[in-house]
């Protein structure tokens, strides 16, 4: 759990990215193993740290995914990272949408792959998941915050049986090694850029970038559990607060949380 010196292969690309890292330039904490990087970033927020804290690890013993799932985090297989932000109220609803776009952009800049996004905030290459995002909001005496945790699969280690057919990794896709420090630096730089836009009110630019990365999934059938049973429709778009808009017969239904199952 102890913070250690940042390894050179991570520190060097971060140093080269310099001011492009925006708020993430100030404080990057590296751990060889933690329970969950989200927990440490949340502790920093609760202790009153300014936004921009980055907690990154080589392994997690209790990595969490969305909807109470586990995020398998073996040593060196992925990047396990959490950043702490204190968004303005108008920016908050789109932070995870912006983060999905940014992770896709960062992976593309570092590897040449062209990932897409899938609502709410998964990053895919083709039909396989490459990265996931877990955003956890909170409030402390220093104000409201959101911890954005992202896990990016770097290496094609054996994934747990239930996710293996639907998971991929950067190196598995490329068929060669990838510079993990460059992946981290480019993702943080892209996130800094998207977050700056969002804070400045450029919501439409973030939504447009999300739409173009989501084209593969929009127009596809989805289903979700609603109060009176399962509902089905066609994924249509997102709205200005990041909700999924689904066409059901001749109406548009807003889906805001929970599990959306993509059919086909
Ligand atoms: C998902 O797709 O279910 C979200 C996965 C999020 C995993 C990351 S890894 C870094 C951070 N720490 C955690 O415990 N979870 C997130």
Coordinates of C-alpha atoms and ligand atoms in Angstrom, one line a residue:
X1 CA 0.0 0.0 0.0
X2 CA 3.0 2.3 0.4
X3 CA 3.6 5.0 -2.1
X4 CA 6.8 4.3 -4.0
X5 CA 9.0 6.3 -6.4
X6 CA 7.4 6.4 -9.9
X7 CA 9.2 4.0 -12.2
X8 CA 11.3 5.6 -15.0
X9 CA 9.1 4.1 -17.7
X10 CA 6.1 6.0 -16.2
X11 CA 7.9 9.1 -14.9
X12 CA 9.7 10.0 -18.2
X13 CA 6.5 10.2 -20.5
X14 CA 4.8 12.1 -17.7
X15 CA 7.6 14.6 -17.6
X16 CA 7.6 14.9 -21.4
X17 CA 3.9 15.6 -21.4
X18 CA 4.5 18.5 -19.0
X19 CA 1.9 21.2 -19.2
X20 CA -0.4 19.1 -21.4
X21 CA -1.2 17.2 -18.1
X22 CA -3.0 20.3 -16.8
X23 CA -4.2 19.7 -13.2
X24 CA -2.6 16.2 -13.3
X25 CA 0.9 17.6 -13.5
X26 CA 1.1 18.4 -9.8
X27 CA 0.7 15.2 -7.8
X28 CA 1.0 11.7 -9.2
X29 CA 1.2 8.9 -6.6
X30 CA 2.5 5.5 -7.7
X31 CA 2.0 2.2 -5.8
X32 CA 3.2 -1.2 -6.7
X33 CA 0.0 -2.6 -5.1
X34 CA -3.1 -1.0 -3.5
X35 CA -6.5 -2.2 -2.6
X36 CA -8.3 0.2 -4.9
X37 CA -6.8 3.4 -6.4
X38 CA -10.3 4.9 -6.1
X39 CA -10.1 4.5 -2.3
X40 CA -6.9 6.4 -2.1
X41 CA -8.1 9.2 -4.3
X42 CA -11.2 9.4 -2.2
X43 CA -9.2 9.7 0.9
X44 CA -7.2 12.5 -0.6
X45 CA -10.4 14.3 -1.5
X46 CA -11.8 13.8 2.0
X47 CA -8.6 15.2 3.4
X48 CA -9.1 18.4 1.4
X49 CA -6.6 17.9 -1.4
X50 CA -7.0 20.2 -4.4
X51 CA -8.2 18.6 -7.6
X52 CA -5.7 16.9 -9.9
X53 CA -4.5 14.2 -7.5
X54 CA -3.6 11.0 -9.5
X55 CA -3.2 7.6 -7.9
X56 CA -1.8 4.9 -10.1
X57 CA -0.9 1.4 -9.4
X58 CA 0.8 -1.7 -10.9
X59 CA -1.8 -4.0 -9.2
X60 CA -4.9 -3.8 -7.1
X61 CA -6.0 -6.4 -4.6
X62 CA -9.6 -5.2 -4.5
X63 CA -10.2 -3.4 -7.8
X64 CA -13.8 -2.5 -8.3
X65 CA -15.9 -2.2 -11.4
X66 CA -19.4 -0.8 -12.0
X67 CA -22.5 -2.3 -10.4
X68 CA -20.5 -4.0 -7.6
X69 CA -18.4 -6.1 -9.9
X70 CA -14.7 -6.9 -9.4
X71 CA -12.1 -5.4 -11.7
X72 CA -9.3 -8.0 -12.1
X73 CA -6.1 -6.1 -11.6
X74 CA -3.1 -8.5 -11.7
X75 CA 0.4 -6.9 -11.6
X76 CA 1.5 -5.3 -14.8
X77 CA -1.5 -6.5 -16.8
X78 CA -3.1 -3.1 -16.9
X79 CA -3.0 0.5 -15.8
X80 CA -5.1 1.1 -12.7
X81 CA -5.5 4.8 -12.2
X82 CA -7.8 7.2 -10.3
X83 CA -7.9 11.0 -10.7
X84 CA -9.7 13.3 -8.3
X85 CA -11.6 16.3 -9.7
X86 CA -13.8 19.1 -8.3
X87 CA -16.0 19.9 -11.3
X88 CA -18.2 23.0 -11.5
X89 CA -21.9 22.0 -11.1
X90 CA -22.6 22.4 -14.8
X91 CA -19.7 20.1 -15.7
X92 CA -20.4 17.3 -13.3
X93 CA -23.0 15.3 -15.3
X94 CA -20.7 14.9 -18.3
X95 CA -17.4 14.1 -16.5
X96 CA -17.6 10.3 -17.1
X97 CA -18.7 10.9 -20.7
X98 CA -15.7 13.1 -21.1
X99 CA -13.5 10.6 -19.4
X100 CA -14.6 7.8 -21.8
X101 CA -13.7 10.0 -24.8
X102 CA -10.4 11.0 -23.3
X103 CA -9.3 7.4 -22.5
X104 CA -10.1 6.4 -26.1
X105 CA -8.2 9.5 -27.4
X106 CA -5.2 8.7 -25.1
X107 CA -5.0 5.1 -26.1
X108 CA -5.2 6.1 -29.8
X109 CA -2.4 8.7 -29.4
X110 CA -0.2 6.2 -27.6
X111 CA -0.9 3.1 -29.7
X112 CA -2.5 4.0 -33.0
X113 CA -5.6 1.9 -32.2
X114 CA -8.9 3.6 -32.7
X115 CA -11.1 2.7 -29.7
X116 CA -14.8 3.4 -29.6
X117 CA -17.0 4.2 -26.6
X118 CA -20.1 2.4 -25.4
X119 CA -22.6 4.0 -23.0
X120 CA -22.2 4.7 -20.2
X121 CA -18.4 4.7 -20.2
X122 CA -16.8 1.6 -21.6
X123 CA -14.0 1.8 -24.1
X124 CA -14.0 -0.9 -26.8
X125 CA -11.9 -2.0 -29.7
X126 CA -14.2 -3.7 -32.1
X127 CA -16.5 -5.9 -30.0
X128 CA -14.2 -6.3 -27.1
X129 CA -13.8 -4.2 -24.0
X130 CA -10.4 -2.5 -23.5
X131 CA -11.0 -0.2 -20.6
X132 CA -13.6 0.7 -18.0
X133 CA -14.4 3.7 -15.9
X134 CA -15.8 3.9 -12.4
X135 CA -16.7 7.4 -11.2
X136 CA -17.6 7.9 -7.6
X137 CA -18.8 11.3 -6.4
X138 CA -18.6 12.5 -2.8
X139 CA -18.5 15.6 -0.6
X140 CA -16.2 16.8 2.1
X141 CA -15.4 20.0 4.0
X142 CA -13.4 21.1 1.0
X143 CA -16.4 20.7 -1.3
X144 CA -17.9 18.2 -3.8
X145 CA -15.6 16.0 -5.8
X146 CA -15.6 13.1 -8.2
X147 CA -13.1 10.3 -8.4
X148 CA -12.7 9.0 -11.9
X149 CA -11.1 5.6 -11.8
X150 CA -10.0 3.9 -15.0
X151 CA -8.6 0.5 -15.8
X152 CA -6.9 -0.1 -19.1
X153 CA -6.0 -3.6 -20.2
X154 CA -2.3 -3.5 -21.4
X155 CA -1.4 -7.2 -21.8
X156 CA -3.3 -10.2 -22.9
X157 CA -3.2 -12.1 -19.6
X158 CA -5.8 -14.8 -19.0
X159 CA -9.0 -12.8 -18.2
X160 CA -11.6 -14.3 -15.8
X161 CA -13.7 -16.8 -17.6
X162 CA -16.9 -14.7 -17.6
X163 CA -15.2 -11.8 -19.3
X164 CA -12.5 -13.5 -21.4
X165 CA -14.6 -13.7 -24.7
X166 CA -15.5 -10.0 -24.4
X167 CA -12.2 -8.5 -23.3
X168 CA -9.1 -7.3 -25.1
X169 CA -5.8 -5.5 -24.4
X170 CA -3.7 -3.0 -26.2
X171 CA -0.8 -5.4 -26.7
X172 CA -3.3 -8.2 -27.7
X173 CA -4.6 -5.9 -30.4
X174 CA -1.3 -4.6 -31.6
X175 CA 0.7 -7.8 -31.4
X176 CA 3.6 -5.9 -29.9
X177 CA 4.6 -4.2 -26.7
X178 CA 3.2 -0.9 -25.8
X179 CA 4.8 1.9 -23.7
X180 CA 2.6 1.9 -20.6
X181 CA 4.0 5.3 -19.5
X182 CA 3.0 6.8 -22.8
X183 CA -0.5 5.4 -22.5
X184 CA -0.9 6.9 -19.0
X185 CA 0.6 10.3 -20.1
X186 CA -1.6 10.5 -23.2
X187 CA -4.8 9.5 -21.3
X188 CA -4.1 12.1 -18.6
X189 CA -3.3 14.7 -21.2
X190 CA -6.5 13.9 -23.1
X191 CA -8.5 14.0 -19.9
X192 CA -7.0 17.3 -18.9
X193 CA -8.0 18.7 -22.3
X194 CA -11.6 17.3 -22.3
X195 CA -12.1 18.4 -18.6
X196 CA -10.9 22.0 -19.4
X197 CA -13.4 22.2 -22.2
X198 CA -16.2 20.9 -20.0
X199 CA -15.3 23.3 -17.2
X200 CA -15.3 26.2 -19.7
X201 CA -18.8 25.3 -20.9
X202 CA -18.0 23.5 -24.1
X203 CA -20.4 20.7 -23.5
X204 CA -21.3 20.3 -27.1
X205 CA -17.7 19.6 -28.1
X206 CA -17.5 16.8 -25.6
X207 CA -20.9 15.3 -26.7
X208 CA -19.9 15.6 -30.4
X209 CA -16.6 13.7 -29.7
X210 CA -18.5 11.1 -27.8
X211 CA -21.0 10.7 -30.6
X212 CA -18.4 10.2 -33.2
X213 CA -16.7 7.5 -31.1
X214 CA -20.0 5.8 -30.3
X215 CA -21.2 5.6 -33.9
X216 CA -20.7 1.8 -33.9
X217 CA -23.2 1.4 -31.1
X218 CA -25.8 4.0 -31.7
X219 CA -28.7 2.5 -33.7
X220 CA -28.2 -0.8 -31.9
X221 CA -30.9 -2.6 -29.8
X222 CA -30.6 -2.3 -26.0
X223 CA -32.7 -3.6 -23.1
X224 CA -32.8 -2.5 -19.4
X225 CA -34.7 -3.4 -16.2
X226 CA -37.3 -0.8 -15.5
X227 CA -39.9 -0.6 -12.7
X228 CA -42.4 -2.7 -14.5
X229 CA -40.1 -5.2 -16.1
X230 CA -37.6 -5.3 -19.0
X231 CA -37.8 -2.6 -21.6
X232 CA -36.3 -2.6 -25.1
X233 CA -35.5 0.0 -27.7
X234 CA -32.9 1.3 -30.0
X235 CA -29.9 3.4 -28.7
X236 CA -30.3 6.8 -30.3
X237 CA -28.0 9.4 -28.6
X238 CA -27.0 11.0 -25.3
X239 CA -28.4 14.2 -23.9
X240 CA -26.7 17.2 -22.4
X241 CA -26.6 15.4 -19.0
X242 CA -25.1 12.2 -20.3
X243 CA -28.2 10.1 -20.2
X244 CA -28.8 7.5 -22.9
X245 CA -31.7 8.3 -25.2
X246 CA -33.5 5.2 -26.4
X247 CA -36.1 5.1 -29.1
X248 CA -39.0 2.9 -27.9
X249 CA -41.7 2.7 -30.6
X250 CA -42.2 6.3 -31.5
X251 CA -41.0 7.8 -28.2
X252 CA -37.6 8.7 -26.8
X253 CA -36.9 7.4 -23.3
X254 CA -34.1 8.7 -21.1
X255 CA -32.1 6.0 -19.4
X256 CA -29.9 7.4 -16.6
X257 CA -28.3 4.6 -14.7
X258 CA -28.1 0.9 -14.0
X259 CA -27.4 -1.8 -16.4
X260 CA -28.1 -1.4 -20.1
X261 CA -27.6 -4.6 -22.0
X262 CA -26.6 -4.2 -25.6
X263 CA -28.3 -6.8 -27.7
X264 CA -26.2 -8.2 -30.6
Ligands
LIG1 C1 -16.1 -1.1 -15.1 O1 -16.0 -1.2 -16.4 O2 -16.8 -1.8 -14.5 C2 -15.2 0.0 -14.4 C3 -13.9 -0.5 -14.1 C4 -13.0 0.5 -13.4 C5 -11.7 -0.1 -12.9 C6 -10.8 1.0 -12.3 S1 -9.1 0.4 -12.1 C7 -8.7 1.9 -11.3 C8 -9.9 2.2 -10.4 N1 -9.9 1.6 -9.1 C9 -10.8 0.7 -9.0 O3 -11.0 0.0 -8.0 N2 -11.6 0.7 -10.0 C10 -11.2 1.6 -11.0

